[in-house]
Short mmCIF file of C-alpha atoms and ligand atoms in Angstrom, two decimals:
data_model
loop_
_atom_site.label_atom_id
_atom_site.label_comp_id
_atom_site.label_asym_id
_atom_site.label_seq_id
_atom_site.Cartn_x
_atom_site.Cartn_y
_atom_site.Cartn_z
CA UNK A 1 -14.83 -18.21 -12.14
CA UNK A 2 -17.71 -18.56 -9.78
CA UNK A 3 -18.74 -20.09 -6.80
CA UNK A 4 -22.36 -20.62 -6.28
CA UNK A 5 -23.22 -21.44 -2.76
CA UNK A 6 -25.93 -23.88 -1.29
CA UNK A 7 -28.88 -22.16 -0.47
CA UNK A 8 -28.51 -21.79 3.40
CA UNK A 9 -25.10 -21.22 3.36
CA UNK A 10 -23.99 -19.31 6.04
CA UNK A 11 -22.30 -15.90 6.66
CA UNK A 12 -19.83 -17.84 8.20
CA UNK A 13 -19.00 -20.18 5.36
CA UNK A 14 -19.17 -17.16 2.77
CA UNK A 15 -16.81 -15.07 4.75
CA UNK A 16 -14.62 -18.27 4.62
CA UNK A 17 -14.70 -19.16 1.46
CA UNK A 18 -13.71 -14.85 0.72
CA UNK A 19 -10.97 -14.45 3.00
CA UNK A 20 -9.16 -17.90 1.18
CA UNK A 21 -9.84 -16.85 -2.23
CA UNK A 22 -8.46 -13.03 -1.28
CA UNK A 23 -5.61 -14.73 0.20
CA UNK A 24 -5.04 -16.12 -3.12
CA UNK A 25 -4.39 -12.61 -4.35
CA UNK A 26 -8.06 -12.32 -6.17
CA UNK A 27 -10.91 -10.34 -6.22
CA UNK A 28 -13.98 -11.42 -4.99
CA UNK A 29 -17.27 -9.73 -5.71
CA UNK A 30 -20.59 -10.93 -4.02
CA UNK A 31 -24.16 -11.30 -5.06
CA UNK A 32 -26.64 -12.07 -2.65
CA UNK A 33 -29.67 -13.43 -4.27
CA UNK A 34 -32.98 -14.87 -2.98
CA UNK A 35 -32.13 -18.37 -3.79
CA UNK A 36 -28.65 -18.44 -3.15
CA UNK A 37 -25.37 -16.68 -3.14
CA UNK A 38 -22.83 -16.63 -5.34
CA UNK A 39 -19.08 -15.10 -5.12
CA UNK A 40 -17.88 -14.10 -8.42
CA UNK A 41 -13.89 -14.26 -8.49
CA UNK A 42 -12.19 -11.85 -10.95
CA UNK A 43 -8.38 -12.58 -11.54
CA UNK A 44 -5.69 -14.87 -12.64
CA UNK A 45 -8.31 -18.13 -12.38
CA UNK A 46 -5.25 -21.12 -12.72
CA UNK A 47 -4.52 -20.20 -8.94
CA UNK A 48 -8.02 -21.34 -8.49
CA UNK A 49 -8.35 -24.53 -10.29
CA UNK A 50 -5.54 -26.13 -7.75
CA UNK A 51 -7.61 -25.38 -4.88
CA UNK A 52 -10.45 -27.81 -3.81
CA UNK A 53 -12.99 -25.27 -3.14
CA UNK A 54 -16.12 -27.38 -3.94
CA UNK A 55 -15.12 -29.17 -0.82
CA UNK A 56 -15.54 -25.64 0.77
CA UNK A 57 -18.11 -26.40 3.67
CA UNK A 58 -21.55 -24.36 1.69
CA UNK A 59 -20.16 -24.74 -1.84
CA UNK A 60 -22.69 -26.02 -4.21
CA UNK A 61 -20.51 -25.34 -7.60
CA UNK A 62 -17.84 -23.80 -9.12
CA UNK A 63 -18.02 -22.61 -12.61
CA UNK A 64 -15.65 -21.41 -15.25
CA UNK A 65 -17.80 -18.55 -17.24
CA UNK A 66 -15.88 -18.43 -20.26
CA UNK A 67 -18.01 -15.41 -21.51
CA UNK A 68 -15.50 -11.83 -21.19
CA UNK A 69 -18.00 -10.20 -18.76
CA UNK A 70 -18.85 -12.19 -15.78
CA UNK A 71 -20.56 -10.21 -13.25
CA UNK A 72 -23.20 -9.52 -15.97
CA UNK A 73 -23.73 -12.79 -17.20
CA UNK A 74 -27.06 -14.85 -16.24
CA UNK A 75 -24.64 -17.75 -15.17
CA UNK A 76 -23.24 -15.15 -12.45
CA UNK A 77 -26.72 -14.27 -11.18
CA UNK A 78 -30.01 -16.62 -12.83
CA UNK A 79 -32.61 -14.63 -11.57
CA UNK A 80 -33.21 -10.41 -12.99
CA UNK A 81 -31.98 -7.90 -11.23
CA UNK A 82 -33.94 -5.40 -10.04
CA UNK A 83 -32.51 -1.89 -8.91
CA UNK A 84 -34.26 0.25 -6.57
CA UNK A 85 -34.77 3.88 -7.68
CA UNK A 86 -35.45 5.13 -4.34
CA UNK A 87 -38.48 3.38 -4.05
CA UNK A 88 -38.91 2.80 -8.19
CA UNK A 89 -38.28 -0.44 -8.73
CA UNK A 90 -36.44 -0.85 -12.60
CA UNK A 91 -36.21 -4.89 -13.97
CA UNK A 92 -39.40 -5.93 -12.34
CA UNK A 93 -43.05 -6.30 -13.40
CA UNK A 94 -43.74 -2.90 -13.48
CA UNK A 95 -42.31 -0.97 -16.96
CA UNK A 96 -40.53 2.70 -15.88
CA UNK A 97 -40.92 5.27 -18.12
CA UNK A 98 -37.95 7.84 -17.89
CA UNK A 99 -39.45 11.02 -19.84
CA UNK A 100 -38.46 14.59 -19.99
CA UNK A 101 -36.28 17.60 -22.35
CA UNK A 102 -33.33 16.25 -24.19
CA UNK A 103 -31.49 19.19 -22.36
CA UNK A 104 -32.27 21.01 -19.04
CA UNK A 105 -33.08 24.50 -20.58
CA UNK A 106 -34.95 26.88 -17.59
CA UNK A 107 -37.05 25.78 -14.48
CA UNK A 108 -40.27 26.82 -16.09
CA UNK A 109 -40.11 24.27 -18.89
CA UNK A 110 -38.30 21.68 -16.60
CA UNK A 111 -41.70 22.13 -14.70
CA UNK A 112 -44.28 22.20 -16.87
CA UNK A 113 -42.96 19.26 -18.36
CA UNK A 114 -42.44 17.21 -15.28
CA UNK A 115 -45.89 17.78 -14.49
CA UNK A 116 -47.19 16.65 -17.75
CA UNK A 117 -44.71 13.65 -17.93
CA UNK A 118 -45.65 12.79 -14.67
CA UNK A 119 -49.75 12.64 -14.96
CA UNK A 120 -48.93 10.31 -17.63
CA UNK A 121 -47.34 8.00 -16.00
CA UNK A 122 -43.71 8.55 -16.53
CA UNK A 123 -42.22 7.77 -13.52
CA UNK A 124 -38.44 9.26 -13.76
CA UNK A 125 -37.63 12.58 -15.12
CA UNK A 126 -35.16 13.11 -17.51
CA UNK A 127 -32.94 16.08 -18.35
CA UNK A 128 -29.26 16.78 -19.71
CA UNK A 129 -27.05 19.34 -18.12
CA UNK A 130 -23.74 18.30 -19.48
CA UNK A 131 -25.33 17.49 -23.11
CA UNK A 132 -22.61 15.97 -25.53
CA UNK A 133 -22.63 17.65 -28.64
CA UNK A 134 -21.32 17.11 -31.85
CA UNK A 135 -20.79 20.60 -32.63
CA UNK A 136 -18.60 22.64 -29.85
CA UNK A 137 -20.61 25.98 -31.42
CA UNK A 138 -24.08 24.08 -30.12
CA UNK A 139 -25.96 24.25 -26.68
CA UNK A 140 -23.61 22.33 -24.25
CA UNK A 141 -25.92 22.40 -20.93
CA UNK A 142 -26.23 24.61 -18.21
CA UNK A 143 -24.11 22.32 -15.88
CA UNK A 144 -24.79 22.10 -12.22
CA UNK A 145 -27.56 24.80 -12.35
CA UNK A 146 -29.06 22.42 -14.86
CA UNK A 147 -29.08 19.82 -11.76
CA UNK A 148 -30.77 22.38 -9.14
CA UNK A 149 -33.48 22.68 -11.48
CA UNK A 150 -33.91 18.64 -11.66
CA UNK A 151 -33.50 18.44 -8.00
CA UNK A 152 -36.16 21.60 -7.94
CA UNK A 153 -38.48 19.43 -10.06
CA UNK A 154 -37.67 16.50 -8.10
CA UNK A 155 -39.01 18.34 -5.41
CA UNK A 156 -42.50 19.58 -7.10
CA UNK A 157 -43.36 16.53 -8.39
CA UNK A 158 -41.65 13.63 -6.60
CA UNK A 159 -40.18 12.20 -9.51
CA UNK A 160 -36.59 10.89 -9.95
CA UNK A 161 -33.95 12.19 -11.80
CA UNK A 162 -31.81 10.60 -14.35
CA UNK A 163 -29.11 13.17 -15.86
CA UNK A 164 -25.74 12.60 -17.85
CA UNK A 165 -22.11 12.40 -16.27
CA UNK A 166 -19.61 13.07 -19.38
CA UNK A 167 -16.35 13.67 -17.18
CA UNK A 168 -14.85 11.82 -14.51
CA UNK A 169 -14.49 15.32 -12.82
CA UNK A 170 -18.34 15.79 -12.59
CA UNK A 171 -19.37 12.63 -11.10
CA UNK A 172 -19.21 13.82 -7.76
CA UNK A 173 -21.09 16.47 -8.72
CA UNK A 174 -23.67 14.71 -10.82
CA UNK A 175 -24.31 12.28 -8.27
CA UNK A 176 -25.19 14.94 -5.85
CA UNK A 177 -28.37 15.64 -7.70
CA UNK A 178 -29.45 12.74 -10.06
CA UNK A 179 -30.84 9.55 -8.63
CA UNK A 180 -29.59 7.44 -11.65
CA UNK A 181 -26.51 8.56 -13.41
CA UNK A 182 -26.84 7.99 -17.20
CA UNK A 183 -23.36 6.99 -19.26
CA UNK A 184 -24.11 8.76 -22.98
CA UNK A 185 -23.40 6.27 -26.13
CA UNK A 186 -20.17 8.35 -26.59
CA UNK A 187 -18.51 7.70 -23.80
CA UNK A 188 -19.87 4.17 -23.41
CA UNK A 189 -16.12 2.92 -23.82
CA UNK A 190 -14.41 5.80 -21.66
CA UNK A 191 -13.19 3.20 -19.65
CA UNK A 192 -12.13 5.81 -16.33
CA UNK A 193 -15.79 7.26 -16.33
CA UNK A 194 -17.03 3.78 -15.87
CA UNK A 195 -14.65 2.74 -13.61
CA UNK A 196 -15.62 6.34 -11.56
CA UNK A 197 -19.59 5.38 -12.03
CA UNK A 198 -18.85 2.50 -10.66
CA UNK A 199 -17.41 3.44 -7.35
CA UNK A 200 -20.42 5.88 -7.02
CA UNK A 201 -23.84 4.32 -4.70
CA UNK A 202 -25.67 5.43 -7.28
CA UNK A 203 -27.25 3.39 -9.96
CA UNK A 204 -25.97 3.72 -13.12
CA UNK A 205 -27.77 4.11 -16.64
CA UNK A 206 -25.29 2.78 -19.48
CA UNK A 207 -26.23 4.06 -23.13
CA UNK A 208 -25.08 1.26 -25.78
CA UNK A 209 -22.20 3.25 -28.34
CA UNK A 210 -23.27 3.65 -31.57
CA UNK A 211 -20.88 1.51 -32.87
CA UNK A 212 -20.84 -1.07 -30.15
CA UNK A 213 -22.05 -5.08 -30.75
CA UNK A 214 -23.81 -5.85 -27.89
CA UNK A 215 -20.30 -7.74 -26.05
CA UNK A 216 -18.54 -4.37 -25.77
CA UNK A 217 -21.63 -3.04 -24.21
CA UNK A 218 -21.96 -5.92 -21.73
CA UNK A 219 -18.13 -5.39 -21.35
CA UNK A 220 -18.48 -1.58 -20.73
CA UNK A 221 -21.37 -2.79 -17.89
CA UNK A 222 -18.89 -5.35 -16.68
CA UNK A 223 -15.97 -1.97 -15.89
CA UNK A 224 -19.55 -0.95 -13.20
CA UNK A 225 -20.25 -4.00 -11.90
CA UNK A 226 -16.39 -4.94 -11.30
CA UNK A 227 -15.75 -1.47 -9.12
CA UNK A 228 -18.58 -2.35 -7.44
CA UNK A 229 -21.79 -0.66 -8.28
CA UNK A 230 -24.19 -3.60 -9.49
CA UNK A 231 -27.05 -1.41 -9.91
CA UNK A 232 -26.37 -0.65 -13.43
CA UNK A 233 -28.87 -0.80 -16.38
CA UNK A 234 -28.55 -1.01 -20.13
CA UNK A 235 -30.24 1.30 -22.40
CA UNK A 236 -30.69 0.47 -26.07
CA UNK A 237 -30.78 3.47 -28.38
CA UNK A 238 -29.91 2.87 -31.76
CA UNK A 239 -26.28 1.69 -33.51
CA UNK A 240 -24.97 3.06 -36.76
CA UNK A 241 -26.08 1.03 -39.91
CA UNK A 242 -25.84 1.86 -43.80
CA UNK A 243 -29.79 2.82 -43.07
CA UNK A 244 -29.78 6.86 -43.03
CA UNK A 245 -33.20 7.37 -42.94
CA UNK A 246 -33.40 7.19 -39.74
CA UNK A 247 -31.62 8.48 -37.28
CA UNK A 248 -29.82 5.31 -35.41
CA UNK A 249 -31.17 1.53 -36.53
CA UNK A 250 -32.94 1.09 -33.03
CA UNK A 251 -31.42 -2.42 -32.46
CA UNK A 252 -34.60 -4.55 -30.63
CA UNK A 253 -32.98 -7.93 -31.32
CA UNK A 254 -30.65 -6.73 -28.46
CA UNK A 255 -33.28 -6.52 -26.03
CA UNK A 256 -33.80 -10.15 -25.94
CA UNK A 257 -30.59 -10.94 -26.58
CA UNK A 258 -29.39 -9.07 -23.57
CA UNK A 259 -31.88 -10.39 -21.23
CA UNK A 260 -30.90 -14.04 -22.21
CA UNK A 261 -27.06 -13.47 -21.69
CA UNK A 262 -27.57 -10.73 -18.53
CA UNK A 263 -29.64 -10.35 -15.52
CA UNK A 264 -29.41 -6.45 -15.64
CA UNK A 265 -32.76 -4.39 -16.88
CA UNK A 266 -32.77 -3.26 -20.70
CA UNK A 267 -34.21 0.16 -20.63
CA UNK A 268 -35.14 1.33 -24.90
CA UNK A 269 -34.66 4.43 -25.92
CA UNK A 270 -36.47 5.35 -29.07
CA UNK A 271 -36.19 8.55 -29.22
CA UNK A 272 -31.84 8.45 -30.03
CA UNK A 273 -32.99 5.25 -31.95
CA UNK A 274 -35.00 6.72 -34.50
CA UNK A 275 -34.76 10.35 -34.50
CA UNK A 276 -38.06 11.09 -35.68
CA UNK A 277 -40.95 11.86 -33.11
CA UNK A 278 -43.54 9.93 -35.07
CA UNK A 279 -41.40 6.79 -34.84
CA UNK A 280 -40.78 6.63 -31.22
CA UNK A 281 -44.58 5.61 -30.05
CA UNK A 282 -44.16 2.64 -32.85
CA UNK A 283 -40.96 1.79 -31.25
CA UNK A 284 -42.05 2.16 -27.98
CA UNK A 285 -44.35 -0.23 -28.59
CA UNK A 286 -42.34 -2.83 -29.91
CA UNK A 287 -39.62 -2.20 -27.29
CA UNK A 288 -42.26 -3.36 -24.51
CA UNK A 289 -43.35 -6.44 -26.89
CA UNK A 290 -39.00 -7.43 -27.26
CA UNK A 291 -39.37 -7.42 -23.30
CA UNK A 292 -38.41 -3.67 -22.33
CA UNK A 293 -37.76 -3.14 -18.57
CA UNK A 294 -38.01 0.64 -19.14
CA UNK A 295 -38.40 3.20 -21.39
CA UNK A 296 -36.68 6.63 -22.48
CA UNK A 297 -38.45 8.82 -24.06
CA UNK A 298 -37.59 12.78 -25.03
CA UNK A 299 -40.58 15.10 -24.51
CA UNK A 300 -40.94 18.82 -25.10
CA UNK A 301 -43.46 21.39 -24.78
CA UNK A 302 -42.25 23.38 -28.20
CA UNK A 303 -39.48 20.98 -29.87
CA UNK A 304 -39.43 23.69 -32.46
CA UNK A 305 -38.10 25.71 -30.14
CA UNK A 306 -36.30 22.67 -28.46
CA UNK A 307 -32.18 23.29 -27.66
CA UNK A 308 -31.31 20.07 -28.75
CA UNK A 309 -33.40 16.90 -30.52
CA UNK A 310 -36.61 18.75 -31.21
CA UNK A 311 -37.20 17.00 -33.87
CA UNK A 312 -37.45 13.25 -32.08
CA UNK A 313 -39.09 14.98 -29.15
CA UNK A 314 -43.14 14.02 -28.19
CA UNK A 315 -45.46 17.07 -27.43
CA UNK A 316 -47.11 16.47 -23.93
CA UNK A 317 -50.18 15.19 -25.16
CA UNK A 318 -48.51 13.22 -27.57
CA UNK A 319 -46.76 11.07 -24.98
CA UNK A 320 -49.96 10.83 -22.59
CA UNK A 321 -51.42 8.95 -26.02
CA UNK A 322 -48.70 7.04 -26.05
CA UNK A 323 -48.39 6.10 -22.45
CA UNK A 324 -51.87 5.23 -22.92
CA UNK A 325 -51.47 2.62 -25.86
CA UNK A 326 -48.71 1.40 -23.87
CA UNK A 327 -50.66 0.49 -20.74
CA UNK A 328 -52.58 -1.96 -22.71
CA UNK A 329 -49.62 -3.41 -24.35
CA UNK A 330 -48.09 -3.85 -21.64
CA UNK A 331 -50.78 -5.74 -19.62
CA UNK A 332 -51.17 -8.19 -23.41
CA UNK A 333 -47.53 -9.13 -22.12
CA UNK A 334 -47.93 -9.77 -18.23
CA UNK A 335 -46.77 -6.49 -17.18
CA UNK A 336 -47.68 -2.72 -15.80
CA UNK A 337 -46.78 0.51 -16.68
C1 LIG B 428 -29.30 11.66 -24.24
O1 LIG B 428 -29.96 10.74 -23.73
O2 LIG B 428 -29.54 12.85 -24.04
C2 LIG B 428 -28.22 11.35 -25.19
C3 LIG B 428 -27.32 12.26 -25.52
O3 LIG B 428 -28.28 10.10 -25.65
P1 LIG B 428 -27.15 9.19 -26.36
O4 LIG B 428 -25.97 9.19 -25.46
O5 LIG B 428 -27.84 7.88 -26.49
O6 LIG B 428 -26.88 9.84 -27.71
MN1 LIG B 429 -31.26 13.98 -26.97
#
């Protein structure tokens, strides 16, 4: 259930409005938009439908979602959200590029590419130190010195960090250092993780499982939103299909499909999606033209070399071609990059 407020209501008549529905024995969760406000309340909703609350002094509405999530839904909030990166805005005009190593490997390379991703145009760095492997005999990350060489880089080059939290032990840790944290595709339905994500100030990048349909993943985004945190994007990055000649099936008919059914941003990752670096600028592309808030993209200065994912991984002056191609794209649809 919501309750969508006139525009000018009050502090007053919000506060109100909370402190009956809590007294009700349900939780309410706020979202204060330009327009209006809107209290969404999570619960047993047949308490609800006895009470007159549209005669609530400030009540505009109130509005059975019958959608699963509904802190995520458009109904819940009309307008996009857009989540402030210290200072990088993600789900407005401008696209964010999030670029970097699949894995945090040694300072110098951290560096070098920061640098590179950076004169491009990338805006967020990215970087695994807790990298979740199929194999337990393969690279697992370097952990939290993985995160002083992000925050080291961070430092150099003034971009932000995004960095992957696979335990509900690290994210104290992980939070310490990254400025988004990023939820991998396997643990997209490790329900406690999201629930600990979600208590954290810190926004929150959510990878779509594998095997997910696009409800589970707006489900696993409603476990952030409901403990709180509603600075919490999606990130698109390929499901499972009978198709194995690629890596994932990128899945770009979720793109719009999210942004009609949610006001979060839709970041793309083509890079997981395809698995092949000669896909991913292709992808890219078409990512931006579905509607793309963002962009993640896996660069490396030697992916032969490369600890994990060399083989879906950009050179440096690969992905400054790209990031060119995609600054006129994205101006053909109304946006900058
Ligand atoms: C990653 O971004 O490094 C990663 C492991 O991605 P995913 O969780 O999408 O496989
Ligand atoms: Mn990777």
């Amino acid at each position: 259930m919501i309750i969508v407020l006139r525009p000018g209501a009050t502090k007053k008549q919000v506060d109100h409005i909370i402190e009956k529905v809590k007294k009700l024995g349900l939780k309410t969760m706020v979202s204060r938009g330009v327009e209006r406000t809107i209290i969404g309340v999570i619960g047993e909703e047949d308490i609800l439908r006895v009470q007159p609350l549209e005669a609530f002094p400030g009540v505009e509405k109130v509005m059975s979602i019958l959608k699963p999530y509904k802190l995520v839904s458009r109904e819940f909030k009309p307008e996009n959200s857009v989540i402030d990166v210290e200072g990088v805005k993600v789900g407005g005009k401008k696209i964010v590029v999030m670029a970097g190593p699949c894995s945090v490997e040694n300072f110098n390379m951290l560096l070098n590419v920061g640098r590179k991703v950076k004169s491009s145009g990338a805006r967020i760095l990215r970087g695994g130190a807790f990298k979740p492997r199929s194999s337990p005999y393969s690279f697992q990350g370097l952990g939290e010195e993985g995160l002083k060489f992000l925050r080291d880089v961070k430092k150099e080059t003034g971009l932000k960090i995004v960095t992957e939290v696979m335990d509900t032990r690290d994210v104290w840790m992980v939070e310490k250092y990254a400025d988004i944290i990023q939820v991998g595709a396997r643990n997209m339905q490790n329900f406690n993780l999201l629930k600990e994500v979600g208590m954290s100030k810190k926004p929150v990048l959510l990878k779509r499982g594998m095997s997910a349909t696009v409800k589970e993943f707006l489900m696993s985004a409603e476990y952030v939103l409901s403990a709180g945190n509603f600075n919490c994007m999606l990130c698109e990055r390929g499901i499972r299909t009978f198709e194995d000649a690629t890596r994932f099936t990128l899945d770009l008919n979720a793109v719009p499909l999210i942004k009609q059914l949610s006001h979060l941003p839709v970041i793309v990752d083509p890079s997981h999606g395809t698995g092949k670096w000669d896909l991913v600028a292709p992808m890219a592309k078409a990512a931006i033209a579905a509607g793309a808030d963002g962009l993640m993209i896996e660069v490396h200065p030697n992916p032969e070399e490369a600890f994990s994912d060399g083989e879906q991984s950009l050179v440096p002056y690969r992905f400054e071609a790209m990031m060119k191609e995609l600054c006129v794209l994205a101006k053909a649809m109304g946006r900058d990059i």
